[in-house]
mmCIF file with all atom_site columns, C-alpha atoms in Angstrom:
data_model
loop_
_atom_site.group_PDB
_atom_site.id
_atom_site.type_symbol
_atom_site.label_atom_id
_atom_site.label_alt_id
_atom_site.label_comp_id
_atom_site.label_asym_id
_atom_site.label_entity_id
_atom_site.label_seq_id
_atom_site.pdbx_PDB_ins_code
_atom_site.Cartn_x
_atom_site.Cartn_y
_atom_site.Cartn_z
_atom_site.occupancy
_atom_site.B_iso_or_equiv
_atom_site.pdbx_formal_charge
_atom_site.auth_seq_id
_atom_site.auth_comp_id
_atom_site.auth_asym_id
_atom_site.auth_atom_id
_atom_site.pdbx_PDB_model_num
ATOM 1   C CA . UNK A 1 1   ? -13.574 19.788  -17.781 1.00 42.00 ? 1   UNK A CA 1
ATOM 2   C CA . UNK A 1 2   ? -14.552 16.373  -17.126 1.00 46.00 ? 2   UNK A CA 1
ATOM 3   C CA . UNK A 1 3   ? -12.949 13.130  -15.139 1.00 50.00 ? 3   UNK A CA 1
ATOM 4   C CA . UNK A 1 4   ? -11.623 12.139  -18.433 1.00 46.00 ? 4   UNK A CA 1
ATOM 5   C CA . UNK A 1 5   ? -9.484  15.333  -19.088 1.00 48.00 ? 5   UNK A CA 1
ATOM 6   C CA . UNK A 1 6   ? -5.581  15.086  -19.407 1.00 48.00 ? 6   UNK A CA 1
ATOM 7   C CA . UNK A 1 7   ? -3.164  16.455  -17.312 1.00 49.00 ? 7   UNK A CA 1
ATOM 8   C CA . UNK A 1 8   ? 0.641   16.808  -19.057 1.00 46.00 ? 8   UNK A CA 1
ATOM 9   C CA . UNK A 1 9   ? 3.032   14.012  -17.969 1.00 43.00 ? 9   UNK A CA 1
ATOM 10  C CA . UNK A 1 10  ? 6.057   14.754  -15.544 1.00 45.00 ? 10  UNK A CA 1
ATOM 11  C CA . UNK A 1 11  ? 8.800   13.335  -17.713 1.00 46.00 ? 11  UNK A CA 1
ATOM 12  C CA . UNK A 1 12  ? 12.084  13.231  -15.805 1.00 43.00 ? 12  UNK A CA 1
ATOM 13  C CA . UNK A 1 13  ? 15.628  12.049  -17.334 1.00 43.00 ? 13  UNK A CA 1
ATOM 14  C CA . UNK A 1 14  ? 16.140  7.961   -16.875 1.00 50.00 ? 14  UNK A CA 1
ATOM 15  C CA . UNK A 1 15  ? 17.530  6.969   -13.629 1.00 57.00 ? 15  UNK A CA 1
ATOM 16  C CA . UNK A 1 16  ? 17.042  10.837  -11.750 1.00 62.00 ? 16  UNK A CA 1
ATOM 17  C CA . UNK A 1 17  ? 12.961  11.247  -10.496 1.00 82.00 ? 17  UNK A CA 1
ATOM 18  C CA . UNK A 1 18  ? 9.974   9.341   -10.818 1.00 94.00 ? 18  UNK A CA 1
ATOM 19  C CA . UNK A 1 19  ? 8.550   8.069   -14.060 1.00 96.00 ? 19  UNK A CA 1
ATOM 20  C CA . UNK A 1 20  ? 5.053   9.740   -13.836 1.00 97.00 ? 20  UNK A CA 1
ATOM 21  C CA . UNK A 1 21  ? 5.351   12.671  -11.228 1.00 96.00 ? 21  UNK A CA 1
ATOM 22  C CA . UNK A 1 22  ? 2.731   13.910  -8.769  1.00 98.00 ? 22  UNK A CA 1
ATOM 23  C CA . UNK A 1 23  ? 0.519   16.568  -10.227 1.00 98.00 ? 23  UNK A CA 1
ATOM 24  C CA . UNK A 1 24  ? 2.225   20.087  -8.786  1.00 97.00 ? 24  UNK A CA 1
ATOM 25  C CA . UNK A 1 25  ? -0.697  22.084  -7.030  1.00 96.00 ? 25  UNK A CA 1
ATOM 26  C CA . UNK A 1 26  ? -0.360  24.745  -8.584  1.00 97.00 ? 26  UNK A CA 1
ATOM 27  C CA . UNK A 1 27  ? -1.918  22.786  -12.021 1.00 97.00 ? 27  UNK A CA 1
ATOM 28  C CA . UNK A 1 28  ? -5.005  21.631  -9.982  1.00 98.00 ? 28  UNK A CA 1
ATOM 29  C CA . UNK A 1 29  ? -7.846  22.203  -11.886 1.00 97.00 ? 29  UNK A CA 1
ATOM 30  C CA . UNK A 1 30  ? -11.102 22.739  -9.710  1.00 98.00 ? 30  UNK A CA 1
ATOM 31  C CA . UNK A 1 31  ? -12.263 19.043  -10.266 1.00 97.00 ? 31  UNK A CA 1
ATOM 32  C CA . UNK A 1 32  ? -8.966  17.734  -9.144  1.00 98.00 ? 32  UNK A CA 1
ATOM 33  C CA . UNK A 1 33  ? -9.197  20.085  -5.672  1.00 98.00 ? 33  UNK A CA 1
ATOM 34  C CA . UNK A 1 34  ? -12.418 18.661  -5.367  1.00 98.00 ? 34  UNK A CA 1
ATOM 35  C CA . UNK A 1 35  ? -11.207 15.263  -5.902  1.00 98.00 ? 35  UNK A CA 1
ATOM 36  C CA . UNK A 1 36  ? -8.115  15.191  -3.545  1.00 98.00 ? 36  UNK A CA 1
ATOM 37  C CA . UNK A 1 37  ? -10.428 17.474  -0.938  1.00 97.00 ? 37  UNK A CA 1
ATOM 38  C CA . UNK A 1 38  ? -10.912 14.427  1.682   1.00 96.00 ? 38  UNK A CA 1
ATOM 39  C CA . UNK A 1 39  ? -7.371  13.671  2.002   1.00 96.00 ? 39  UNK A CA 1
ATOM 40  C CA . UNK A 1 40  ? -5.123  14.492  4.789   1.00 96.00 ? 40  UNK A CA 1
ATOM 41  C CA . UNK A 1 41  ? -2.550  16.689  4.357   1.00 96.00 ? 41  UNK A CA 1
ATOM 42  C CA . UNK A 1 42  ? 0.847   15.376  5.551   1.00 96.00 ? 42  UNK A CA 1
ATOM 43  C CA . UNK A 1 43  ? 2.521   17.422  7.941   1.00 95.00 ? 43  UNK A CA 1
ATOM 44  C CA . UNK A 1 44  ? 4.145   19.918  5.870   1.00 95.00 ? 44  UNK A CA 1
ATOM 45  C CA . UNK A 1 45  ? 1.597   20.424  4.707   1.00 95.00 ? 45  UNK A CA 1
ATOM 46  C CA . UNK A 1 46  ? 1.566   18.377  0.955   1.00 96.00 ? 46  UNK A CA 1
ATOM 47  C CA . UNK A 1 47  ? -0.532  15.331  0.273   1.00 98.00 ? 47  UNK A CA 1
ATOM 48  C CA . UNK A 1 48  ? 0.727   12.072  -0.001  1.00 98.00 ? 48  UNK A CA 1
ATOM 49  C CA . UNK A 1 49  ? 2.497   11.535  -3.722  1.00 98.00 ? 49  UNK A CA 1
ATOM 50  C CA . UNK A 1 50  ? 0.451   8.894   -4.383  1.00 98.00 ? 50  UNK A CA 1
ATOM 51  C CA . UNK A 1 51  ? -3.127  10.401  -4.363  1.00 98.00 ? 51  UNK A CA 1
ATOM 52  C CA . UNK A 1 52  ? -1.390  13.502  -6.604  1.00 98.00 ? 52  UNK A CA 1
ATOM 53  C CA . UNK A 1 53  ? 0.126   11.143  -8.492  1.00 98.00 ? 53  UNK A CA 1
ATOM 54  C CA . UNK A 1 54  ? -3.313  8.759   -9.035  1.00 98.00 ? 54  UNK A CA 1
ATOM 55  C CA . UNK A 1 55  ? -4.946  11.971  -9.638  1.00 98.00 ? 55  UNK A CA 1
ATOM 56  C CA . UNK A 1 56  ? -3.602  12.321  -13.061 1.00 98.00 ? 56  UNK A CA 1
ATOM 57  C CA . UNK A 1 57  ? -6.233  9.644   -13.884 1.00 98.00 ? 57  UNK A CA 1
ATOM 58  C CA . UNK A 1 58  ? -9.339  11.807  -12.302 1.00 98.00 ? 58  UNK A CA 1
ATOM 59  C CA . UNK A 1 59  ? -12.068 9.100   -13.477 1.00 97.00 ? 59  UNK A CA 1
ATOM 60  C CA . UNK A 1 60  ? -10.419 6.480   -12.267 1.00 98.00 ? 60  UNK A CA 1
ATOM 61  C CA . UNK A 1 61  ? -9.047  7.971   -8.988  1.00 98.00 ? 61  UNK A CA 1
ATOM 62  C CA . UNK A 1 62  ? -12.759 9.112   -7.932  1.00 97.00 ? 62  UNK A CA 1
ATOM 63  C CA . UNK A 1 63  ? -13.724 5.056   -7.645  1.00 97.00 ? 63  UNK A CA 1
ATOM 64  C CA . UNK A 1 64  ? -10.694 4.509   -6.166  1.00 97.00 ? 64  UNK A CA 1
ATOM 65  C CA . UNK A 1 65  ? -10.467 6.660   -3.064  1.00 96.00 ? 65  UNK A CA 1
ATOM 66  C CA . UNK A 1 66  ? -13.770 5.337   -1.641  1.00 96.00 ? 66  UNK A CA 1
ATOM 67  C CA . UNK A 1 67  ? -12.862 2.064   -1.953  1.00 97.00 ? 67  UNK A CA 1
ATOM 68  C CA . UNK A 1 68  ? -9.369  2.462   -0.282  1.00 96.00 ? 68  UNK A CA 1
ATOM 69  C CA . UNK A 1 69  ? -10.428 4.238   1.805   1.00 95.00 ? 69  UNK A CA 1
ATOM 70  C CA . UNK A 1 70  ? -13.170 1.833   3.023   1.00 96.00 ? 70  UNK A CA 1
ATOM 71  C CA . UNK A 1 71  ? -10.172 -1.151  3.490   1.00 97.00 ? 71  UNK A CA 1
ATOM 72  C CA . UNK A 1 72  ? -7.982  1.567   5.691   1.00 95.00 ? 72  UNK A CA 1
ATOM 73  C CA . UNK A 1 73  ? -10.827 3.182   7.496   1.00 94.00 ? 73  UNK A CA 1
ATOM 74  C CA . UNK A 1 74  ? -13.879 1.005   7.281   1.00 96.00 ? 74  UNK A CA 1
ATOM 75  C CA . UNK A 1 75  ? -12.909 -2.754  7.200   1.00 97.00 ? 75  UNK A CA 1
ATOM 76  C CA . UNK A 1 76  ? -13.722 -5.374  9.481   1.00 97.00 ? 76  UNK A CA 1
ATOM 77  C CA . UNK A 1 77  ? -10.660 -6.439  10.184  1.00 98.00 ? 77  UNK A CA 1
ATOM 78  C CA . UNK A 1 78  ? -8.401  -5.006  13.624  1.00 98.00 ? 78  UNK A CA 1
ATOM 79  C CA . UNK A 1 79  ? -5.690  -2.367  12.689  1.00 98.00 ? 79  UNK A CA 1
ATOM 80  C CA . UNK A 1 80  ? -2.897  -4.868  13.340  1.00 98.00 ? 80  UNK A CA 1
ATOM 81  C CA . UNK A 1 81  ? -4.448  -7.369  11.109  1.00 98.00 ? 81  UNK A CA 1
ATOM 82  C CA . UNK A 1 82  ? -4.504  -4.896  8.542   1.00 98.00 ? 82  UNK A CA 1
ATOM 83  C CA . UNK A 1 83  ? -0.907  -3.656  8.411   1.00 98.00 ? 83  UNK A CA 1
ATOM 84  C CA . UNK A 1 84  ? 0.690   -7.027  9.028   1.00 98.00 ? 84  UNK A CA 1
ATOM 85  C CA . UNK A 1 85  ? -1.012  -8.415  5.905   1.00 98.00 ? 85  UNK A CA 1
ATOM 86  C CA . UNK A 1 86  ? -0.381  -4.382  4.242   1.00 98.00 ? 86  UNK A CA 1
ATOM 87  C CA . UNK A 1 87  ? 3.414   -4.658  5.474   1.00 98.00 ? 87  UNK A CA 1
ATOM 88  C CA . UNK A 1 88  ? 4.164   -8.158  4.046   1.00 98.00 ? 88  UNK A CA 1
ATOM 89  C CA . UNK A 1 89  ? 2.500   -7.246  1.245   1.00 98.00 ? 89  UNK A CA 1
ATOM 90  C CA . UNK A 1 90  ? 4.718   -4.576  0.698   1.00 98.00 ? 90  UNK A CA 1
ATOM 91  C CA . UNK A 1 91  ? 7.672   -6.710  1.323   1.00 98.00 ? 91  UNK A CA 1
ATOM 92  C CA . UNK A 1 92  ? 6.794   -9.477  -1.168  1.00 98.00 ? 92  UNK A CA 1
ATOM 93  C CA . UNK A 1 93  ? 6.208   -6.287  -3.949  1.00 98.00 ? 93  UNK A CA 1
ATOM 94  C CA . UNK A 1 94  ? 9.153   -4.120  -3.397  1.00 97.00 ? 94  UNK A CA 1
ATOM 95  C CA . UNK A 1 95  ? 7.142   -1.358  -2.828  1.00 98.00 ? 95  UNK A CA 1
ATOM 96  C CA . UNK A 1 96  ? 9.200   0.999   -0.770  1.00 97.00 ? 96  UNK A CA 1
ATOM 97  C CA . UNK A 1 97  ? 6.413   3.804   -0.453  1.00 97.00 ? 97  UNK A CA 1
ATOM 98  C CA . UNK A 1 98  ? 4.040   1.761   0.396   1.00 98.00 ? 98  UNK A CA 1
ATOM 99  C CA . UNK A 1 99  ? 5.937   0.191   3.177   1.00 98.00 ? 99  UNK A CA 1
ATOM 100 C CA . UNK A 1 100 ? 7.261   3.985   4.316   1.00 98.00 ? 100 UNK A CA 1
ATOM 101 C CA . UNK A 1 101 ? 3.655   5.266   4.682   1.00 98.00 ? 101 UNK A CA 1
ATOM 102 C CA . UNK A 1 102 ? 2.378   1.699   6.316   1.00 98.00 ? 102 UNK A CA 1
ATOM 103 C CA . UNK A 1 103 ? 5.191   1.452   8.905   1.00 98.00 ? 103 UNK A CA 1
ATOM 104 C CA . UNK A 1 104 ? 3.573   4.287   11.011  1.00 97.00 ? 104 UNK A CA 1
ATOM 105 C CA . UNK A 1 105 ? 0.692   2.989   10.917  1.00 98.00 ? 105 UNK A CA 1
ATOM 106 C CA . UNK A 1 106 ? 1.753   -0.225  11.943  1.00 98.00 ? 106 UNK A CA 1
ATOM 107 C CA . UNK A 1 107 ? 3.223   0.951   14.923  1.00 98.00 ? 107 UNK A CA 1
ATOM 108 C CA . UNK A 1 108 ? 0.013   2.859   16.076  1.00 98.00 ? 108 UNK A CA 1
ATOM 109 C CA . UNK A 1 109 ? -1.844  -0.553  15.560  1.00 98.00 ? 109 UNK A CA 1
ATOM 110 C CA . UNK A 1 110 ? 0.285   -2.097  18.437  1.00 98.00 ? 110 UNK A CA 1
ATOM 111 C CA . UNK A 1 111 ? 3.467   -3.356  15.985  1.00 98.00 ? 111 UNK A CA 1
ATOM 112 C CA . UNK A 1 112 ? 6.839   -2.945  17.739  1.00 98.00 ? 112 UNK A CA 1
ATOM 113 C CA . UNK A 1 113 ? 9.578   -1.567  16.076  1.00 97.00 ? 113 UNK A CA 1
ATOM 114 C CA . UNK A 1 114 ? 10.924  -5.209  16.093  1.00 97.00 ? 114 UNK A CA 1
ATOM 115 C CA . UNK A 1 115 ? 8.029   -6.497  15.253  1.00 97.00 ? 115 UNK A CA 1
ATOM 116 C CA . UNK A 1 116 ? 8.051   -4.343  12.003  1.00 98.00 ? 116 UNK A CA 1
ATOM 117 C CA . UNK A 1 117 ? 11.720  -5.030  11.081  1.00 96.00 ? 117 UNK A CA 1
ATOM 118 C CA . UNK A 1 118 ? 10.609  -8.622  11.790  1.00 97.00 ? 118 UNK A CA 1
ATOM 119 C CA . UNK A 1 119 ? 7.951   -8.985  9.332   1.00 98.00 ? 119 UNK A CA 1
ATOM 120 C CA . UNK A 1 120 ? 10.419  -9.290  6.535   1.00 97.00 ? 120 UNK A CA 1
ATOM 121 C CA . UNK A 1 121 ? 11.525  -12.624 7.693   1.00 97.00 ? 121 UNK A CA 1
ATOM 122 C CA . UNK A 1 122 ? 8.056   -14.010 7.449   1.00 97.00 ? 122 UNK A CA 1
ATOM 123 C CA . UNK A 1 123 ? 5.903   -16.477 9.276   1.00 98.00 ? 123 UNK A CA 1
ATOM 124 C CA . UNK A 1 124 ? 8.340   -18.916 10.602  1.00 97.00 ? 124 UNK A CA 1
ATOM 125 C CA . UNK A 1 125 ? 11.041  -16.348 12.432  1.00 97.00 ? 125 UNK A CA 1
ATOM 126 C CA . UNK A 1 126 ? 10.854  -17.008 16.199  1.00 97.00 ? 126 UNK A CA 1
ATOM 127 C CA . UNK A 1 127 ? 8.633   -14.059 18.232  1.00 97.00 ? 127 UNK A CA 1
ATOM 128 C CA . UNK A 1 128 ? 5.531   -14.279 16.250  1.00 98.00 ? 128 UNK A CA 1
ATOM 129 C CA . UNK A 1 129 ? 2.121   -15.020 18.482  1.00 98.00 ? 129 UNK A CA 1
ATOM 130 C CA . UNK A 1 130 ? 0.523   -18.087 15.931  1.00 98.00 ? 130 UNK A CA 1
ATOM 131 C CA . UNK A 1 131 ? -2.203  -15.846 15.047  1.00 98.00 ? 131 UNK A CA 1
ATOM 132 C CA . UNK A 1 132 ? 0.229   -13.310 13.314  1.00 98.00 ? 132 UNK A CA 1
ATOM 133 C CA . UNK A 1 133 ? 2.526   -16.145 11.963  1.00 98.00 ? 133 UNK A CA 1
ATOM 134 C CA . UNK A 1 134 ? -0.804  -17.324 10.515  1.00 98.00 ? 134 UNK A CA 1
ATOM 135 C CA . UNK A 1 135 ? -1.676  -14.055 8.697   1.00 98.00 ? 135 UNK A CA 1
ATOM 136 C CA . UNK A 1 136 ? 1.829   -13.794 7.579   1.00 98.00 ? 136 UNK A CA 1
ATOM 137 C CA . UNK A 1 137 ? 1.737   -16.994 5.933   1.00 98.00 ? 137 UNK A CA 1
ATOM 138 C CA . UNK A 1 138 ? -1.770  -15.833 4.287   1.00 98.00 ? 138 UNK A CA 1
ATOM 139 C CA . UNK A 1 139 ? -0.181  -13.199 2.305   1.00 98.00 ? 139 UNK A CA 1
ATOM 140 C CA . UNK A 1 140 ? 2.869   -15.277 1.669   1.00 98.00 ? 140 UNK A CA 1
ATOM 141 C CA . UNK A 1 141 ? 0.507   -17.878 -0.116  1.00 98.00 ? 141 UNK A CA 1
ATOM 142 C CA . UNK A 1 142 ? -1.809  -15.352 -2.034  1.00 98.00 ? 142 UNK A CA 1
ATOM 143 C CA . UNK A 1 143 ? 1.715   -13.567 -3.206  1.00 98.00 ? 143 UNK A CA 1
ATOM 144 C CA . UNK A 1 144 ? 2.906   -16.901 -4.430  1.00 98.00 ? 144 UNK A CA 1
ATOM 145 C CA . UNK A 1 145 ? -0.316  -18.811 -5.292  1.00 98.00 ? 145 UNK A CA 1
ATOM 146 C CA . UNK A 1 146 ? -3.049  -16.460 -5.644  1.00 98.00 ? 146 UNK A CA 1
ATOM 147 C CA . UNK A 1 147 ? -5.361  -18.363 -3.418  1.00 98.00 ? 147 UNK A CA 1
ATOM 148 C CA . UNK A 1 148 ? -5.331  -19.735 0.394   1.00 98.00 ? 148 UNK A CA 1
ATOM 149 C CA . UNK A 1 149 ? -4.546  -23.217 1.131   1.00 98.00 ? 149 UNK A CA 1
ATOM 150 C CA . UNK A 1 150 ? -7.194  -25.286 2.268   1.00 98.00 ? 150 UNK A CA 1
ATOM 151 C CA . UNK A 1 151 ? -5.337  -25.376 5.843   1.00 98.00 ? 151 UNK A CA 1
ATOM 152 C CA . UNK A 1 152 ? -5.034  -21.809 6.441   1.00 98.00 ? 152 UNK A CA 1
ATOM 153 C CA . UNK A 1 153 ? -8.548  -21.055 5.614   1.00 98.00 ? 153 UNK A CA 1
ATOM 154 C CA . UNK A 1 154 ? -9.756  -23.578 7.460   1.00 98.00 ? 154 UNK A CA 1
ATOM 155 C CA . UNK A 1 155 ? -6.689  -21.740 10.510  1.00 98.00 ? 155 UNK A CA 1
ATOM 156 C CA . UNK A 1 156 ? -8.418  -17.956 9.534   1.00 98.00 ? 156 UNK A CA 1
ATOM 157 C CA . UNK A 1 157 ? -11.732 -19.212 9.954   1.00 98.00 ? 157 UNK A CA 1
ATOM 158 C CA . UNK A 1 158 ? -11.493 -20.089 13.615  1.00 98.00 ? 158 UNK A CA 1
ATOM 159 C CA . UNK A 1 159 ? -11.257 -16.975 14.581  1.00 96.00 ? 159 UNK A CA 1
ATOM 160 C CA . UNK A 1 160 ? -12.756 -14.943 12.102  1.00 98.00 ? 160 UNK A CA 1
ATOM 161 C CA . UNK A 1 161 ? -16.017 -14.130 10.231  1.00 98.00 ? 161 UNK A CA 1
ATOM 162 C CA . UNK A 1 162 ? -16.713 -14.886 6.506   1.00 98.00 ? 162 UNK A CA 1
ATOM 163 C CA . UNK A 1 163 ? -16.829 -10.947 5.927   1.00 98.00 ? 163 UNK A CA 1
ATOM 164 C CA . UNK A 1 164 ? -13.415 -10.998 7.666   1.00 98.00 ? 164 UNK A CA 1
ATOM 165 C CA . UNK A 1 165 ? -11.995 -13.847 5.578   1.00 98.00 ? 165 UNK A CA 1
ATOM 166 C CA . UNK A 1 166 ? -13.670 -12.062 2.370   1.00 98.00 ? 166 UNK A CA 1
ATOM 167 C CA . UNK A 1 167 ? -11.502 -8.964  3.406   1.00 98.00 ? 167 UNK A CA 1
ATOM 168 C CA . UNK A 1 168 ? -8.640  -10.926 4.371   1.00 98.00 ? 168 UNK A CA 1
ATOM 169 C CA . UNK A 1 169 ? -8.340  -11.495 0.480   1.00 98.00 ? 169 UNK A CA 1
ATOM 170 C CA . UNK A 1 170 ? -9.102  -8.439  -1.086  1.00 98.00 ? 170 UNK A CA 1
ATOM 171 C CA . UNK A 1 171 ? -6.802  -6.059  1.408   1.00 98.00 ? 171 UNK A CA 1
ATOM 172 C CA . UNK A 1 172 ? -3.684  -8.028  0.073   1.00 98.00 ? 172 UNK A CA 1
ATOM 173 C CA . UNK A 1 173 ? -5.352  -8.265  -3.654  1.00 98.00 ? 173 UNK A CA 1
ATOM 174 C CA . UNK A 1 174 ? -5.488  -3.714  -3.361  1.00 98.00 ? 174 UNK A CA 1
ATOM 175 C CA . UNK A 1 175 ? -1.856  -3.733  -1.811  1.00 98.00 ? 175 UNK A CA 1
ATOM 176 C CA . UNK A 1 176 ? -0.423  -5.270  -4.630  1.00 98.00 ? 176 UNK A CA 1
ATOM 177 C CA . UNK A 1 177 ? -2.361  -3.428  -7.217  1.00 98.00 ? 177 UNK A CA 1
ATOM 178 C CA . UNK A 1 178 ? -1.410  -0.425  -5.667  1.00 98.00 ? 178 UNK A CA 1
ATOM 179 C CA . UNK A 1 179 ? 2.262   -1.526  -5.253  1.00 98.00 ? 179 UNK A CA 1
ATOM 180 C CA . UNK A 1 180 ? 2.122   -2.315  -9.361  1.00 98.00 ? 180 UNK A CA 1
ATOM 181 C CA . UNK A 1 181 ? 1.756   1.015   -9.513  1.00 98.00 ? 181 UNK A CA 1
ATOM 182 C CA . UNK A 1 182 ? 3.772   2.744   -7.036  1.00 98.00 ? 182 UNK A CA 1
ATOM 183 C CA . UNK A 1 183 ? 6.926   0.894   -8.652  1.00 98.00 ? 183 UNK A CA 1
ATOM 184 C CA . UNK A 1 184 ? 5.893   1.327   -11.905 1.00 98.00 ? 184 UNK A CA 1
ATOM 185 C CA . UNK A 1 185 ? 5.290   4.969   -11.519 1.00 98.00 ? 185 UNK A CA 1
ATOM 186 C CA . UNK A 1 186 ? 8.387   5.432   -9.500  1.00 97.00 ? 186 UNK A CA 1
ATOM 187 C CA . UNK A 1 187 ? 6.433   7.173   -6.835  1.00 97.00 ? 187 UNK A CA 1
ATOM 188 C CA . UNK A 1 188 ? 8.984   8.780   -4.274  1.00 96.00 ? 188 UNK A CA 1
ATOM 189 C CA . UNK A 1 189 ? 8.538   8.433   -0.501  1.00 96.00 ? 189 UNK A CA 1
ATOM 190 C CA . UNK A 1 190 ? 8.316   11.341  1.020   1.00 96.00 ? 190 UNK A CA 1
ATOM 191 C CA . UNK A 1 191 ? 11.185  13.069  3.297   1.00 94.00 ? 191 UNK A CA 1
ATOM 192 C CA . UNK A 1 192 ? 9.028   12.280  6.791   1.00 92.00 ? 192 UNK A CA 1
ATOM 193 C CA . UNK A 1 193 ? 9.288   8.773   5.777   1.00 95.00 ? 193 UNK A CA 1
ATOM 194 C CA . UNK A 1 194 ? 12.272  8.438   4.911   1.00 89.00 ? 194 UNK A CA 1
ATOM 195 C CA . UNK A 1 195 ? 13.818  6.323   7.540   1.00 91.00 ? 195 UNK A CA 1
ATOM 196 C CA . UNK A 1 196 ? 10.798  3.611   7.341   1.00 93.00 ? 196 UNK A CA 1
ATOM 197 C CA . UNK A 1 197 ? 13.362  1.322   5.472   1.00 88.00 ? 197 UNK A CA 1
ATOM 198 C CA . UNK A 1 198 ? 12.198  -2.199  3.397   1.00 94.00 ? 198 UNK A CA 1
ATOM 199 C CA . UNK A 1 199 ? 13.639  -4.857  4.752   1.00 91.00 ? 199 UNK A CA 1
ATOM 200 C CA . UNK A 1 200 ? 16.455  -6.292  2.759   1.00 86.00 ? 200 UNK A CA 1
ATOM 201 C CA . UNK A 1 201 ? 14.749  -8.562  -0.301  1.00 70.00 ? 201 UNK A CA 1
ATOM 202 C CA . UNK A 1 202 ? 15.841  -12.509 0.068   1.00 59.00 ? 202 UNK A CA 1
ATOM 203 C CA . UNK A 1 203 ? 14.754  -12.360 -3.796  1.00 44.00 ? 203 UNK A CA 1
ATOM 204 C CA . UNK A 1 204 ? 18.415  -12.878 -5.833  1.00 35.00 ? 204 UNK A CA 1
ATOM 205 C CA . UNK A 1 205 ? 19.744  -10.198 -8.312  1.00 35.00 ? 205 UNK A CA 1
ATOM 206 C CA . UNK A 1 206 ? 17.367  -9.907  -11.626 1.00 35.00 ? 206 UNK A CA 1
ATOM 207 C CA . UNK A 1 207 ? 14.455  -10.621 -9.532  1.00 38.00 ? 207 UNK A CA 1
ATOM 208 C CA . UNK A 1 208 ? 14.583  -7.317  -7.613  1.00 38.00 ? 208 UNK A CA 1
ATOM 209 C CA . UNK A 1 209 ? 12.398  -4.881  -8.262  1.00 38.00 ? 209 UNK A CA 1
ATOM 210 C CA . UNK A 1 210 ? 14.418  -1.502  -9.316  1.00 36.00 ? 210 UNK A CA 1
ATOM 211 C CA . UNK A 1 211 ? 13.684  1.866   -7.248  1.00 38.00 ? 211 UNK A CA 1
ATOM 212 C CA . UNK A 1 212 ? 12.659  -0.929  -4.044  1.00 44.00 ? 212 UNK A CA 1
ATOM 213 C CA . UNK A 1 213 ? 14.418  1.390   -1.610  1.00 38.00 ? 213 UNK A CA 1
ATOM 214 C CA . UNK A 1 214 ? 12.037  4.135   -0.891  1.00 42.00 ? 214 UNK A CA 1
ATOM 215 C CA . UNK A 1 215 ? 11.678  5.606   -3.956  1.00 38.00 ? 215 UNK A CA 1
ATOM 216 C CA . UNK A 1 216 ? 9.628   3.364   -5.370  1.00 34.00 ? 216 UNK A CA 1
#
């Protein structure tokens, strides 16, 4: 078969599982073991649900996992830059599994617990060092504006390169394309990270994003 094959949907009844359901393994066509290969397994042993999940679209998912990959693994910028701009991200989308699976890492990147919690209040709560505040407010303004103000690039640039600044953008840019589709898939956190819990939306009623509670 080729990247461009088909794999049958995972329908579920409204309101009870995800829209589009991870590919079980025991449907994993040789192409798709090859393509979900250099992933970790979790601890029990299963992948994450959103690489089986992305997998249903092989040609796109074999572009996909390099570049990832290179933003998680490869950037430029520290591991706590990284996640704070990942974990507001995440915050501003609704995207419950991509918080759950970010809040680990967050914490092995030097985030405190209450550092984590605090990163849904955003850039102005009392505690942050300015250089956090300052990347908090970066994703706040490419959520809302789709560009960085003139002050906090000029802020971002003091301390960091033009290949930083350059990744600065495109990290938050992947988050929420990959948060578009976590929600829109319904992709389910899994069990292990179940107790990595959004912080409470200050968005009002219609403008919540449904499933925003983990199992999005």
């Amino acid at each position: 078969m080729t990247d461009e094959h088909h794999h049958s949907f995972h329908r579920t009844a409204p309101g009870t599982g995800p829209r589009l359901g991870p590919l079980p393994e025991a449907d994993w066509d040789p192409a798709t073991r090859e393509l979900l290969a250099p992933i970790p397994r979790d601890a029990d042993g299963h992948l994450p649900n959103v690489f089986t999940t992305l997998v249903r679209h092989p040609g796109l998912f074999r572009h996909f996992l390099p570049f990832g990959s290179h933003l998680l693994r490869d950037g430029r910028l520290p591991d706590r830059t990284r996640e704070l701009l990942i974990l507001r991200t995440a915050y501003h989308t609704r995207a419950g599994y991509e918080w759950g699976r970010h809040a680990p890492l967050a914490r092995a990147a030097g985030l405190t617990d209450e550092e984590i919690r605090r990163v849904g209040a955003g850039p102005d709560a009392q505690g942050w060092a300015p250089a956090d505040a300052l990347l908090l407010r970066a994703a706040d303004e490419l959520h809302r504006d789709a560009r960085l103000s003139a002050a906090t690039w000029s802020a971002l640039a003091a301390d960091h390169d033009e290949a930083q600044l350059i990744e600065i953008t495109i990290l938050v840019g992947q988050y929420h394309m990959v948060a578009f589709f976590l929600n829109s898939a319904g992709t389910r956190l899994e069990p292990g990270y179940a107790t990595e819990a959004l912080p409470t939306s200050s968005v009002s009623g219609g403008d919540a994003v449904e499933g925003a509670h983990g199992d999005a």
